[in-house]
Each structure stands twice: as structure tokens, then as C-alpha cells.
PDB file of C-alpha atoms and ligand atoms in Angstrom:
ATOM      1  CA  UNK H 146      11.780  16.693  -9.430  1.00 94.00           C
ATOM      2  CA  UNK H 147      10.602  19.231 -12.200  1.00 98.00           C
ATOM      3  CA  UNK H 148       9.883  17.665 -15.034  1.00 98.00           C
ATOM      4  CA  UNK H 149      12.098  19.181 -18.137  1.00 98.00           C
ATOM      5  CA  UNK H 150      12.291  19.333 -21.409  1.00 99.00           C
ATOM      6  CA  UNK H 151      15.688  21.205 -22.893  1.00 99.00           C
ATOM      7  CA  UNK H 152      15.658  22.887 -26.186  1.00 99.00           C
ATOM      8  CA  UNK H 153      19.204  23.747 -27.056  1.00 99.00           C
ATOM      9  CA  UNK H 154      21.806  24.059 -30.504  1.00 98.00           C
ATOM     10  CA  UNK H 155      25.355  22.561 -29.160  1.00 98.00           C
ATOM     11  CA  UNK H 156      27.059  24.851 -28.784  1.00 97.00           C
ATOM     12  CA  UNK H 157      29.759  24.385 -26.100  1.00 98.00           C
ATOM     13  CA  UNK H 158      28.181  26.302 -23.445  1.00 98.00           C
ATOM     14  CA  UNK H 159      24.449  24.131 -24.213  1.00 98.00           C
ATOM     15  CA  UNK H 160      27.216  21.158 -23.604  1.00 98.00           C
ATOM     16  CA  UNK H 161      28.026  22.580 -20.315  1.00 98.00           C
ATOM     17  CA  UNK H 162      24.469  23.178 -19.489  1.00 98.00           C
ATOM     18  CA  UNK H 163      23.102  19.685 -20.252  1.00 98.00           C
ATOM     19  CA  UNK H 164      25.850  18.364 -18.643  1.00 98.00           C
ATOM     20  CA  UNK H 165      24.663  20.406 -15.447  1.00 98.00           C
ATOM     21  CA  UNK H 166      20.823  19.548 -16.189  1.00 98.00           C
ATOM     22  CA  UNK H 167      22.058  15.666 -15.914  1.00 98.00           C
ATOM     23  CA  UNK H 168      24.087  15.552 -12.554  1.00 98.00           C
ATOM     24  CA  UNK H 169      20.851  17.553 -10.732  1.00 98.00           C
ATOM     25  CA  UNK H 170      18.586  15.266  -9.259  1.00 97.00           C
ATOM     26  CA  UNK H 171      16.248  18.752  -8.834  1.00 98.00           C
ATOM     27  CA  UNK H 172      15.293  17.497 -12.797  1.00 98.00           C
ATOM     28  CA  UNK H 173      13.440  14.919 -14.322  1.00 98.00           C
ATOM     29  CA  UNK H 174      14.312  15.537 -18.157  1.00 98.00           C
ATOM     30  CA  UNK H 175      11.667  14.122 -20.319  1.00 98.00           C
ATOM     31  CA  UNK H 176      13.617  14.800 -23.482  1.00 98.00           C
ATOM     32  CA  UNK H 177      15.690  17.104 -25.509  1.00 99.00           C
ATOM     33  CA  UNK H 178      14.716  19.076 -29.113  1.00 99.00           C
ATOM     34  CA  UNK H 179      17.477  20.723 -30.852  1.00 99.00           C
ATOM     35  CA  UNK H 180      17.179  23.964 -32.848  1.00 98.00           C
ATOM     36  CA  UNK H 181      19.392  25.644 -35.463  1.00 98.00           C
ATOM     37  CA  UNK H 182      21.956  28.338 -34.149  1.00 98.00           C
ATOM     38  CA  UNK H 183      25.485  27.941 -32.949  1.00 98.00           C
ATOM     39  CA  UNK H 184      25.435  25.443 -35.335  1.00 98.00           C
ATOM     40  CA  UNK H 185      23.158  23.742 -38.424  1.00 98.00           C
ATOM     41  CA  UNK H 186      19.825  21.699 -37.123  1.00 98.00           C
ATOM     42  CA  UNK H 187      22.133  18.463 -38.169  1.00 97.00           C
ATOM     43  CA  UNK H 188      24.885  19.362 -36.085  1.00 96.00           C
ATOM     44  CA  UNK H 189      23.108  20.497 -33.170  1.00 98.00           C
ATOM     45  CA  UNK H 190      21.301  17.255 -33.394  1.00 98.00           C
ATOM     46  CA  UNK H 191      24.246  15.122 -33.707  1.00 97.00           C
ATOM     47  CA  UNK H 192      25.713  16.477 -30.851  1.00 98.00           C
ATOM     48  CA  UNK H 193      22.913  16.505 -28.631  1.00 98.00           C
ATOM     49  CA  UNK H 194      22.845  12.782 -29.573  1.00 98.00           C
ATOM     50  CA  UNK H 195      26.258  12.279 -28.333  1.00 97.00           C
ATOM     51  CA  UNK H 196      26.361  14.110 -25.396  1.00 97.00           C
ATOM     52  CA  UNK H 197      23.964  11.938 -24.146  1.00 97.00           C
ATOM     53  CA  UNK H 198      26.113   9.085 -25.139  1.00 97.00           C
ATOM     54  CA  UNK H 199      28.920   9.976 -23.441  1.00 96.00           C
ATOM     55  CA  UNK H 200      26.400  10.784 -20.476  1.00 97.00           C
ATOM     56  CA  UNK H 201      24.923   7.104 -20.362  1.00 96.00           C
ATOM     57  CA  UNK H 202      21.644   8.777 -20.806  1.00 97.00           C
ATOM     58  CA  UNK H 203      20.883   7.270 -24.521  1.00 95.00           C
ATOM     59  CA  UNK H 204      17.305   6.328 -22.507  1.00 97.00           C
ATOM     60  CA  UNK H 205      16.303  10.265 -23.250  1.00 98.00           C
ATOM     61  CA  UNK H 206      14.504  10.944 -26.574  1.00 98.00           C
ATOM     62  CA  UNK H 207      16.007  14.089 -28.651  1.00 98.00           C
ATOM     63  CA  UNK H 208      13.544  15.318 -31.152  1.00 99.00           C
ATOM     64  CA  UNK H 209      14.881  17.449 -34.067  1.00 98.00           C
ATOM     65  CA  UNK H 210      13.754  21.028 -34.706  1.00 98.00           C
ATOM     66  CA  UNK H 211      13.877  23.951 -36.774  1.00 98.00           C
ATOM     67  CA  UNK H 212      16.297  24.098 -39.593  1.00 98.00           C
ATOM     68  CA  UNK H 213      15.888  28.418 -39.881  1.00 98.00           C
ATOM     69  CA  UNK H 214      13.941  31.138 -38.179  1.00 98.00           C
ATOM     70  CA  UNK H 215      10.502  31.963 -38.916  1.00 98.00           C
ATOM     71  CA  UNK H 216      11.286  34.334 -41.345  1.00 98.00           C
ATOM     72  CA  UNK H 217      14.683  34.690 -43.261  1.00 96.00           C
ATOM     73  CA  UNK H 218      16.993  31.884 -43.529  1.00 96.00           C
ATOM     74  CA  UNK H 219      19.813  29.971 -41.060  1.00 97.00           C
ATOM     75  CA  UNK H 220      22.642  32.951 -41.038  1.00 92.00           C
ATOM     76  CA  UNK H 221      25.277  29.721 -40.833  1.00 94.00           C
ATOM     77  CA  UNK H 222      26.452  29.780 -36.662  1.00 93.00           C
ATOM     78  CA  UNK H 223      28.853  31.042 -35.354  1.00 95.00           C
ATOM     79  CA  UNK H 224      31.941  28.108 -36.150  1.00 96.00           C
ATOM     80  CA  UNK H 225      34.918  31.253 -34.590  1.00 96.00           C
ATOM     81  CA  UNK H 226      33.030  30.652 -30.965  1.00 96.00           C
ATOM     82  CA  UNK H 227      31.906  26.691 -31.099  1.00 97.00           C
ATOM     83  CA  UNK H 228      34.293  25.050 -33.839  1.00 97.00           C
ATOM     84  CA  UNK H 229      32.896  24.476 -37.112  1.00 96.00           C
ATOM     85  CA  UNK H 230      31.584  20.817 -35.181  1.00 97.00           C
ATOM     86  CA  UNK H 231      29.781  23.137 -32.766  1.00 97.00           C
ATOM     87  CA  UNK H 232      32.130  21.400 -30.102  1.00 97.00           C
ATOM     88  CA  UNK H 233      35.161  23.195 -30.555  1.00 97.00           C
ATOM     89  CA  UNK H 234      36.694  20.727 -33.395  1.00 97.00           C
ATOM     90  CA  UNK H 235      37.044  18.413 -31.552  1.00 96.00           C
ATOM     91  CA  UNK H 236      35.159  15.931 -34.187  1.00 92.00           C
ATOM     92  CA  UNK H 237      33.907  13.185 -31.866  1.00 88.00           C
ATOM     93  CA  UNK H 238      32.739  10.335 -33.515  1.00 86.00           C
ATOM     94  CA  UNK H 239      29.355  10.204 -34.896  1.00 82.00           C
ATOM     95  CA  UNK H 240      26.827   8.972 -32.285  1.00 85.00           C
ATOM     96  CA  UNK H 241      25.106   5.735 -32.822  1.00 86.00           C
ATOM     97  CA  UNK H 242      21.667   7.167 -32.131  1.00 91.00           C
ATOM     98  CA  UNK H 243      19.129   8.833 -34.260  1.00 97.00           C
ATOM     99  CA  UNK H 244      16.329  11.169 -32.826  1.00 98.00           C
ATOM    100  CA  UNK H 245      12.543   9.925 -32.519  1.00 98.00           C
ATOM    101  CA  UNK H 246      10.334  10.790 -35.557  1.00 98.00           C
ATOM    102  CA  UNK H 247       8.572  13.209 -33.873  1.00 98.00           C
ATOM    103  CA  UNK H 248       9.473  17.109 -34.701  1.00 98.00           C
ATOM    104  CA  UNK H 249      10.713  19.042 -31.220  1.00 99.00           C
ATOM    105  CA  UNK H 250       7.722  21.618 -31.265  1.00 98.00           C
ATOM    106  CA  UNK H 251       5.365  18.491 -31.262  1.00 98.00           C
ATOM    107  CA  UNK H 252       7.018  16.804 -28.816  1.00 99.00           C
ATOM    108  CA  UNK H 253       6.789  19.990 -26.410  1.00 99.00           C
ATOM    109  CA  UNK H 254       3.691  20.123 -26.978  1.00 98.00           C
ATOM    110  CA  UNK H 255       3.035  16.146 -26.725  1.00 98.00           C
ATOM    111  CA  UNK H 256       4.625  16.457 -23.131  1.00 98.00           C
ATOM    112  CA  UNK H 257       2.941  19.458 -22.069  1.00 98.00           C
ATOM    113  CA  UNK H 258      -0.574  18.021 -22.624  1.00 98.00           C
ATOM    114  CA  UNK H 259       0.650  14.729 -20.804  1.00 98.00           C
ATOM    115  CA  UNK H 260       1.986  16.192 -18.031  1.00 98.00           C
ATOM    116  CA  UNK H 261      -0.162  19.599 -17.253  1.00 98.00           C
ATOM    117  CA  UNK H 262       0.922  22.066 -15.076  1.00 98.00           C
ATOM    118  CA  UNK H 263       4.457  20.377 -14.960  1.00 98.00           C
ATOM    119  CA  UNK H 264       6.758  20.614 -17.805  1.00 98.00           C
ATOM    120  CA  UNK H 265       9.523  23.205 -17.536  1.00 99.00           C
ATOM    121  CA  UNK H 266      10.858  23.847 -20.764  1.00 99.00           C
ATOM    122  CA  UNK H 267      14.303  25.218 -20.199  1.00 99.00           C
ATOM    123  CA  UNK H 268      15.073  26.885 -23.987  1.00 99.00           C
ATOM    124  CA  UNK H 269      19.608  27.229 -25.048  1.00 99.00           C
ATOM    125  CA  UNK H 270      19.335  28.492 -28.298  1.00 98.00           C
ATOM    126  CA  UNK H 271      16.433  30.601 -30.477  1.00 99.00           C
ATOM    127  CA  UNK H 272      13.129  30.415 -29.625  1.00 99.00           C
ATOM    128  CA  UNK H 273      11.678  29.282 -32.817  1.00 99.00           C
ATOM    129  CA  UNK H 274      10.572  25.224 -31.721  1.00 99.00           C
ATOM    130  CA  UNK H 275       8.176  27.351 -29.060  1.00 99.00           C
ATOM    131  CA  UNK H 276       7.025  30.089 -31.374  1.00 98.00           C
ATOM    132  CA  UNK H 277       5.738  27.035 -33.611  1.00 98.00           C
ATOM    133  CA  UNK H 278       4.428  24.535 -31.011  1.00 98.00           C
ATOM    134  CA  UNK H 279       2.539  27.996 -29.552  1.00 98.00           C
ATOM    135  CA  UNK H 280       1.034  28.455 -33.145  1.00 98.00           C
ATOM    136  CA  UNK H 281       0.153  25.093 -33.045  1.00 98.00           C
ATOM    137  CA  UNK H 282      -1.525  24.426 -29.843  1.00 98.00           C
ATOM    138  CA  UNK H 283      -1.854  28.054 -28.152  1.00 98.00           C
ATOM    139  CA  UNK H 284      -3.543  26.259 -25.071  1.00 98.00           C
ATOM    140  CA  UNK H 285       0.054  25.183 -23.918  1.00 98.00           C
ATOM    141  CA  UNK H 286       0.416  28.340 -22.919  1.00 98.00           C
ATOM    142  CA  UNK H 287      -1.688  28.148 -20.208  1.00 98.00           C
ATOM    143  CA  UNK H 288      -0.880  24.553 -19.250  1.00 98.00           C
ATOM    144  CA  UNK H 289       3.178  24.342 -18.879  1.00 98.00           C
ATOM    145  CA  UNK H 290       4.622  25.234 -15.158  1.00 98.00           C
ATOM    146  CA  UNK H 291       6.792  27.555 -16.654  1.00 98.00           C
ATOM    147  CA  UNK H 292       9.673  28.850 -19.577  1.00 98.00           C
ATOM    148  CA  UNK H 293      12.825  29.532 -19.059  1.00 99.00           C
ATOM    149  CA  UNK H 294      15.283  30.795 -21.745  1.00 99.00           C
ATOM    150  CA  UNK H 295      18.892  32.161 -22.071  1.00 99.00           C
ATOM    151  CA  UNK H 296      18.387  34.892 -24.109  1.00 98.00           C
ATOM    152  CA  UNK H 297      17.976  38.963 -24.528  1.00 98.00           C
ATOM    153  CA  UNK H 298      19.655  41.860 -22.854  1.00 98.00           C
ATOM    154  CA  UNK H 299      17.311  44.027 -20.571  1.00 98.00           C
ATOM    155  CA  UNK H 300      19.820  46.883 -19.685  1.00 98.00           C
ATOM    156  CA  UNK H 301      22.749  46.087 -21.290  1.00 98.00           C
ATOM    157  CA  UNK H 302      24.744  45.900 -24.611  1.00 98.00           C
ATOM    158  CA  UNK H 303      24.247  42.323 -27.122  1.00 98.00           C
ATOM    159  CA  UNK H 304      27.043  39.902 -27.975  1.00 98.00           C
ATOM    160  CA  UNK H 305      25.793  39.245 -31.560  1.00 97.00           C
ATOM    161  CA  UNK H 306      25.452  43.074 -32.145  1.00 98.00           C
ATOM    162  CA  UNK H 307      26.079  45.876 -29.888  1.00 98.00           C
ATOM    163  CA  UNK H 308      21.756  45.823 -29.721  1.00 98.00           C
ATOM    164  CA  UNK H 309      21.472  42.613 -29.948  1.00 98.00           C
ATOM    165  CA  UNK H 310      21.690  38.974 -27.834  1.00 98.00           C
ATOM    166  CA  UNK H 311      22.702  35.795 -30.279  1.00 98.00           C
ATOM    167  CA  UNK H 312      19.867  33.637 -29.615  1.00 98.00           C
ATOM    168  CA  UNK H 313      17.111  36.537 -29.798  1.00 98.00           C
ATOM    169  CA  UNK H 314      19.445  37.996 -33.441  1.00 98.00           C
ATOM    170  CA  UNK H 315      18.916  34.453 -34.786  1.00 98.00           C
ATOM    171  CA  UNK H 316      14.834  34.440 -34.808  1.00 98.00           C
ATOM    172  CA  UNK H 317      13.625  37.554 -33.209  1.00 98.00           C
ATOM    173  CA  UNK H 318      10.162  37.101 -34.182  1.00 98.00           C
ATOM    174  CA  UNK H 319       9.961  33.956 -32.533  1.00 99.00           C
ATOM    175  CA  UNK H 320      11.459  35.165 -29.602  1.00 99.00           C
ATOM    176  CA  UNK H 321       8.489  38.057 -29.518  1.00 98.00           C
ATOM    177  CA  UNK H 322       5.822  35.217 -30.075  1.00 98.00           C
ATOM    178  CA  UNK H 323       7.343  33.610 -26.912  1.00 98.00           C
ATOM    179  CA  UNK H 324       7.938  36.933 -25.011  1.00 98.00           C
ATOM    180  CA  UNK H 325       4.680  37.916 -25.552  1.00 98.00           C
ATOM    181  CA  UNK H 326       2.528  34.332 -24.689  1.00 98.00           C
ATOM    182  CA  UNK H 327       0.658  34.187 -21.391  1.00 97.00           C
ATOM    183  CA  UNK H 328       2.813  31.804 -20.003  1.00 98.00           C
ATOM    184  CA  UNK H 329       5.252  31.983 -16.600  1.00 98.00           C
ATOM    185  CA  UNK H 330       8.473  32.826 -18.417  1.00 98.00           C
ATOM    186  CA  UNK H 331      12.054  34.039 -17.152  1.00 99.00           C
ATOM    187  CA  UNK H 332      14.748  35.585 -18.836  1.00 99.00           C
ATOM    188  CA  UNK H 333      18.411  34.192 -18.277  1.00 99.00           C
ATOM    189  CA  UNK H 334      20.089  37.464 -20.353  1.00 98.00           C
ATOM    190  CA  UNK H 335      23.263  38.613 -20.970  1.00 98.00           C
ATOM    191  CA  UNK H 336      22.413  41.510 -17.834  1.00 98.00           C
ATOM    192  CA  UNK H 337      23.621  37.979 -15.793  1.00 98.00           C
ATOM    193  CA  UNK H 338      25.545  36.234 -17.744  1.00 98.00           C
ATOM    194  CA  UNK H 339      28.207  38.612 -18.906  1.00 98.00           C
ATOM    195  CA  UNK H 340      28.055  39.306 -14.894  1.00 98.00           C
ATOM    196  CA  UNK H 341      28.707  34.698 -14.867  1.00 98.00           C
ATOM    197  CA  UNK H 342      32.268  34.422 -15.667  1.00 98.00           C
ATOM    198  CA  UNK H 343      33.672  30.674 -15.072  1.00 98.00           C
ATOM    199  CA  UNK H 344      37.528  31.497 -14.413  1.00 98.00           C
ATOM    200  CA  UNK H 345      40.027  29.503 -16.753  1.00 98.00           C
ATOM    201  CA  UNK H 346      41.120  28.085 -13.279  1.00 98.00           C
ATOM    202  CA  UNK H 347      38.074  26.822 -11.941  1.00 98.00           C
ATOM    203  CA  UNK H 348      37.519  25.000 -15.574  1.00 98.00           C
ATOM    204  CA  UNK H 349      40.760  23.790 -15.096  1.00 98.00           C
ATOM    205  CA  UNK H 350      39.703  22.541 -11.765  1.00 98.00           C
ATOM    206  CA  UNK H 351      36.759  21.069 -13.207  1.00 98.00           C
ATOM    207  CA  UNK H 352      38.275  19.037 -15.818  1.00 98.00           C
ATOM    208  CA  UNK H 353      40.127  16.976 -13.497  1.00 97.00           C
ATOM    209  CA  UNK H 354      37.206  15.056 -12.631  1.00 97.00           C
ATOM    210  CA  UNK H 355      37.424  11.723 -14.963  1.00 98.00           C
ATOM    211  CA  UNK H 356      34.291  11.011 -16.681  1.00 98.00           C
ATOM    212  CA  UNK H 357      33.866  10.556 -21.104  1.00 97.00           C
ATOM    213  CA  UNK H 358      31.460  13.352 -20.824  1.00 98.00           C
ATOM    214  CA  UNK H 359      33.145  16.201 -18.879  1.00 98.00           C
ATOM    215  CA  UNK H 360      36.360  14.993 -20.339  1.00 98.00           C
ATOM    216  CA  UNK H 361      34.432  15.721 -24.032  1.00 98.00           C
ATOM    217  CA  UNK H 362      33.173  19.011 -22.731  1.00 98.00           C
ATOM    218  CA  UNK H 363      36.145  20.663 -20.772  1.00 98.00           C
ATOM    219  CA  UNK H 364      38.405  19.779 -24.001  1.00 98.00           C
ATOM    220  CA  UNK H 365      35.817  21.363 -26.156  1.00 98.00           C
ATOM    221  CA  UNK H 366      35.408  24.242 -23.540  1.00 98.00           C
ATOM    222  CA  UNK H 367      39.267  24.944 -24.352  1.00 98.00           C
ATOM    223  CA  UNK H 368      38.489  26.144 -27.646  1.00 97.00           C
ATOM    224  CA  UNK H 369      35.236  28.625 -26.303  1.00 98.00           C
ATOM    225  CA  UNK H 370      37.580  29.769 -23.634  1.00 97.00           C
ATOM    226  CA  UNK H 371      40.134  31.228 -26.420  1.00 97.00           C
ATOM    227  CA  UNK H 372      37.533  32.922 -28.086  1.00 96.00           C
ATOM    228  CA  UNK H 373      36.841  35.013 -24.807  1.00 97.00           C
ATOM    229  CA  UNK H 374      39.753  35.307 -23.421  1.00 95.00           C
ATOM    230  CA  UNK H 375      41.451  36.371 -27.009  1.00 96.00           C
ATOM    231  CA  UNK H 376      37.900  38.848 -28.075  1.00 95.00           C
ATOM    232  CA  UNK H 377      36.184  39.953 -24.608  1.00 94.00           C
ATOM    233  CA  UNK H 378      39.469  39.934 -22.590  1.00 95.00           C
ATOM    234  CA  UNK H 379      38.280  37.927 -19.833  1.00 96.00           C
ATOM    235  CA  UNK H 380      40.281  35.448 -18.238  1.00 96.00           C
ATOM    236  CA  UNK H 381      37.420  32.657 -18.577  1.00 97.00           C
ATOM    237  CA  UNK H 382      34.012  32.238 -20.331  1.00 98.00           C
ATOM    238  CA  UNK H 383      31.004  33.487 -19.881  1.00 98.00           C
ATOM    239  CA  UNK H 384      28.652  31.087 -18.012  1.00 98.00           C
ATOM    240  CA  UNK H 385      25.294  31.739 -20.506  1.00 98.00           C
ATOM    241  CA  UNK H 386      23.539  28.542 -20.772  1.00 98.00           C
ATOM    242  CA  UNK H 387      24.571  26.921 -17.672  1.00 98.00           C
ATOM    243  CA  UNK H 388      22.752  29.802 -15.933  1.00 99.00           C
ATOM    244  CA  UNK H 389      19.270  29.013 -17.192  1.00 99.00           C
ATOM    245  CA  UNK H 390      20.053  25.611 -14.591  1.00 98.00           C
ATOM    246  CA  UNK H 391      21.667  27.495 -11.700  1.00 98.00           C
ATOM    247  CA  UNK H 392      18.274  29.654 -11.545  1.00 98.00           C
ATOM    248  CA  UNK H 393      16.112  26.528 -11.343  1.00 98.00           C
ATOM    249  CA  UNK H 394      18.354  24.611  -8.883  1.00 98.00           C
ATOM    250  CA  UNK H 395      18.695  28.192  -6.589  1.00 98.00           C
ATOM    251  CA  UNK H 396      16.376  31.222  -7.602  1.00 98.00           C
ATOM    252  CA  UNK H 397      17.682  32.764  -4.332  1.00 98.00           C
ATOM    253  CA  UNK H 398      21.218  33.482  -6.172  1.00 98.00           C
ATOM    254  CA  UNK H 399      19.501  35.645  -8.648  1.00 98.00           C
ATOM    255  CA  UNK H 400      17.517  39.384  -8.527  1.00 98.00           C
ATOM    256  CA  UNK H 401      14.714  40.159 -10.978  1.00 98.00           C
ATOM    257  CA  UNK H 402      12.397  42.516 -11.995  1.00 97.00           C
ATOM    258  CA  UNK H 403       8.815  41.941 -14.343  1.00 96.00           C
ATOM    259  CA  UNK H 404       8.027  43.845 -17.125  1.00 96.00           C
ATOM    260  CA  UNK H 405       6.565  43.431 -20.566  1.00 96.00           C
ATOM    261  CA  UNK H 406       9.163  42.768 -23.509  1.00 98.00           C
ATOM    262  CA  UNK H 407       9.311  43.947 -27.045  1.00 98.00           C
ATOM    263  CA  UNK H 408      11.546  42.250 -29.224  1.00 98.00           C
ATOM    264  CA  UNK H 409      12.821  43.976 -32.398  1.00 98.00           C
ATOM    265  CA  UNK H 410      11.862  42.030 -35.405  1.00 98.00           C
ATOM    266  CA  UNK H 411      12.754  44.983 -38.301  1.00 98.00           C
ATOM    267  CA  UNK H 412      15.926  44.085 -40.024  1.00 96.00           C
ATOM    268  CA  UNK H 413      17.816  47.444 -38.484  1.00 98.00           C
ATOM    269  CA  UNK H 414      20.307  47.740 -36.358  1.00 98.00           C
ATOM    270  CA  UNK H 415      18.747  46.879 -32.994  1.00 98.00           C
ATOM    271  CA  UNK H 416      17.100  43.610 -34.880  1.00 98.00           C
ATOM    272  CA  UNK H 417      16.983  41.230 -31.734  1.00 98.00           C
ATOM    273  CA  UNK H 418      16.831  43.628 -28.895  1.00 98.00           C
ATOM    274  CA  UNK H 419      14.777  43.050 -26.532  1.00 98.00           C
ATOM    275  CA  UNK H 420      12.693  46.041 -25.076  1.00 98.00           C
ATOM    276  CA  UNK H 421      11.374  46.110 -21.417  1.00 97.00           C
ATOM    277  CA  UNK H 422       8.793  48.603 -20.695  1.00 93.00           C
ATOM    278  CA  UNK H 423       9.507  50.033 -17.520  1.00 86.00           C
ATOM    279  CA  UNK H 424       6.235  49.846 -15.993  1.00 66.00           C
ATOM    280  CA  UNK H 425       4.992  53.474 -17.402  1.00 58.00           C
ATOM    281  CA  UNK H 426       2.527  52.099 -19.987  1.00 49.00           C
ATOM    282  CA  UNK H 427       0.678  50.685 -17.035  1.00 53.00           C
ATOM    283  CA  UNK H 428      -1.090  53.365 -16.310  1.00 56.00           C
ATOM    284  CA  UNK H 429      -0.964  56.149 -19.295  1.00 59.00           C
ATOM    285  CA  UNK H 430      -2.359  55.469 -22.794  1.00 72.00           C
ATOM    286  CA  UNK H 431       0.763  57.140 -24.583  1.00 80.00           C
ATOM    287  CA  UNK H 432       0.156  55.966 -28.255  1.00 81.00           C
ATOM    288  CA  UNK H 433       3.960  54.951 -28.463  1.00 83.00           C
ATOM    289  CA  UNK H 434       3.658  52.409 -25.650  1.00 86.00           C
ATOM    290  CA  UNK H 435       0.766  50.523 -27.552  1.00 87.00           C
ATOM    291  CA  UNK H 436       3.416  47.759 -28.677  1.00 92.00           C
ATOM    292  CA  UNK H 437       3.663  47.230 -25.008  1.00 92.00           C
ATOM    293  CA  UNK H 438      -0.058  47.434 -23.716  1.00 89.00           C
ATOM    294  CA  UNK H 439      -1.592  44.251 -22.726  1.00 89.00           C
ATOM    295  CA  UNK H 440       1.505  42.331 -22.851  1.00 93.00           C
ATOM    296  CA  UNK H 441       1.902  39.573 -20.067  1.00 95.00           C
ATOM    297  CA  UNK H 442       5.569  40.994 -17.951  1.00 96.00           C
ATOM    298  CA  UNK H 443       8.468  38.655 -18.045  1.00 98.00           C
ATOM    299  CA  UNK H 444      10.455  38.076 -15.301  1.00 98.00           C
ATOM    300  CA  UNK H 445      13.866  39.441 -16.156  1.00 98.00           C
ATOM    301  CA  UNK H 446      16.841  38.449 -13.990  1.00 98.00           C
ATOM    302  CA  UNK H 447      19.294  41.442 -13.649  1.00 98.00           C
ATOM    303  CA  UNK H 448      21.796  40.855 -10.783  1.00 98.00           C
ATOM    304  CA  UNK H 449      23.668  37.411  -9.706  1.00 98.00           C
ATOM    305  CA  UNK H 450      25.218  36.181  -6.976  1.00 98.00           C
ATOM    306  CA  UNK H 451      27.934  34.959  -9.593  1.00 98.00           C
ATOM    307  CA  UNK H 452      30.545  33.374  -6.842  1.00 98.00           C
ATOM    308  CA  UNK H 453      27.566  30.939  -5.774  1.00 98.00           C
ATOM    309  CA  UNK H 454      26.592  30.526  -8.955  1.00 98.00           C
ATOM    310  CA  UNK H 455      30.511  28.948 -10.463  1.00 98.00           C
ATOM    311  CA  UNK H 456      30.680  27.511  -6.691  1.00 98.00           C
ATOM    312  CA  UNK H 457      27.358  25.441  -7.473  1.00 98.00           C
ATOM    313  CA  UNK H 458      27.754  24.591 -11.164  1.00 98.00           C
ATOM    314  CA  UNK H 459      31.781  23.318 -10.627  1.00 98.00           C
ATOM    315  CA  UNK H 460      30.362  21.015  -7.129  1.00 98.00           C
ATOM    316  CA  UNK H 461      27.636  19.593  -9.272  1.00 98.00           C
ATOM    317  CA  UNK H 462      30.235  18.763 -12.693  1.00 98.00           C
ATOM    318  CA  UNK H 463      32.513  17.269 -10.671  1.00 96.00           C
ATOM    319  CA  UNK H 464      30.249  15.459  -8.058  1.00 91.00           C
ATOM    320  CA  UNK H 465      27.100  13.968 -10.476  1.00 90.00           C
TER     321      UNK H 465
HETATM  322  O1  RIB K 935      23.992  34.732 -26.316  1.00 82.36           O
HETATM  323  C1  RIB K 935      24.535  33.158 -25.670  1.00 82.36           C
HETATM  324  C2  RIB K 935      23.904  32.126 -26.653  1.00 82.36           C
HETATM  325  O2  RIB K 935      23.736  32.075 -27.780  1.00 82.36           O
HETATM  326  C3  RIB K 935      24.031  31.055 -25.803  1.00 82.36           C
HETATM  327  O3  RIB K 935      23.026  30.038 -25.757  1.00 82.36           O
HETATM  328  C4  RIB K 935      24.805  30.105 -26.470  1.00 82.36           C
HETATM  329  O4  RIB K 935      24.764  28.710 -26.842  1.00 82.36           O
HETATM  330  C5  RIB K 935      24.407  30.828 -27.991  1.00 82.36           C
HETATM  331  O5  RIB K 935      23.386  29.828 -28.312  1.00 82.36           O
HETATM  332 CA1   CA K 936      22.945  28.205 -26.695  1.00 82.36          CA
END
């Protein structure tokens, strides 16, 4: 089983992704760490605790993380996408659980040192906690099994802005640090999540499975689905965060390339854009390519067998 830390900002699609991870025997979840993003850090933490309570997995520790990006301030989340509560305005009762006293970045460090070369960090929100962990303990980059994150857009438009994907846009400085570390890292970005659509009828089929967690997630998804039908004119929702676990379960469903990536950190039109260098920097000493020189390569998902991903998600969510 793959030892897993889930870093998350629930967020409605985070909730389905957590449900998918909990339902998948491939994973031994060591704990969850929370981060600002879709909602503020307090809501992200409360939502995570509540999801675990609904899943009857109160054994799993939740470590509260960053409330704002490395530079600048928290911009208030995206209530028009995820609801004011981050869960489709379902306003569930607060969880009876509390986070552990260890902050998220220290929990990540602790677990990676405890299980050298065995821990996979799956990040579903801004990469602030991972950047903070790296700055406190740079050695972890040589001790993780791998890092995988939902975020970025290598060869397609953004969603937060025409230029950038939301998680990168929320903390571009953290993203640039994390993508520059010498650890095995995979980007599951809009290049594949915008090709993976959970159709309305499929969500309806999933909602027929009766469990406290599934009932909540599929209820919350109504709000999320309404947004995408109205704004993106698609007949369902993009599968963002769950794609991370679909990749870990079956990497053969994805096509990847590997290039060094820089993230635009300036306050400009392209803020948060993930820029891959297509190998031209390997052999040429062009000054303009200096920002990518000696940067490690990132495994970038560029295509997906989306029908098989959707089938995988549906089977797992309805047969936990
Ligand atoms: O761009 C989509 C990503 O931003 C997802 O992780 C979603 O939950 C939001 O955090
Ligand atoms: Ca997320």
C-alpha cells in the first residue's frame, strides 16, 4: 500500500477526491493537511474533519496549515464555485473533531522522516504547506517517495484567469519553489482535468449509492455542477482533484512528458502560469533560458483516457 498524505482545501472536488482516496485499497492514508484556497483555512480544516467524520475515519489525523500565500494575503476563496461553506452551501453541522496540534508543514516533515522514501504527498490546493516544509527541512526532497499535485496548465489556458490555474494562482511563489525542488514530482493540471468531465447523468448514478459521505458529496456536487453548466457550458463538472488519485491508481490512463517548469510570480497578466521549457535549454546557453537552467524536470500529464478515469471513479465511489 502507498503511504499517502493528502494536502487539501475542501472545496467540493477535494471532497470527492478524499472520498475516492478513502475508498481505494491502494492507499494507506497517514493523515490530511489543510491549506487555504477554495475557502479560508478554518473552513478548509472544518470541512476536512467533517468529511472524515462522515466517512467514519476519525482515526486519521488532520493537521491545519497555511492561512495565506507565502507573499501577499488570502484573497477570500471562490464561494461562487464551492459555496460560502466550501461544500455547496449544504451547511452541515460542525465536526466534533479537532485538528492535531502539529501544524501541516511539520506533520509533512515528521511523516517523511519517519517513513523515508515511502511517503507520497498528494496536493489538491495551493502548494504553500509543501513550500514551508521544504524551507524548514530541505532534506525531505530526497526522502519523499513522490509528490503529485492537481494544478497548473502547461499547454492550455487557465481557469482562475486566462493565464493561470487556480491553485498556482493562489500561491505562485510556493508553486515555483515546489516545482524547483529535487524530488520526483508529477503535475496533474488542466491539460488533463479539462478533458475529464463527470457527466450529470454519471453523477446521478453515483448519487444512488447510499452512505453518509456519498450522500453529502453528491449533494454538494449539485452546486458545483450548476456552476460548470452555467459558466463553462459543459454537461457536468471537470474532474480536477480526483484525477490525482486516478493517476496514482492507474498511471497508464495518462500520457506524460517531462520538462523543467517555472511559475510566473510577478503581479502581472500571467501571474500563476506554469511555463514548461521544451528541452531547448538542455544544450543551448541562451541567456533568455537561464530561469529554467538546472531546474529539475517535472512529469506533466498531457493526455488522458478520460472514459476509463470516469469509470474508475464511479466504480470506486459506489463500491468503497
Ligand atoms: O483549478 C482547480 C483546483 O483549484 C482544484 O484543486 C480546486 O479544488 C481548486 O482548489
Ligand atoms: Ca482543491
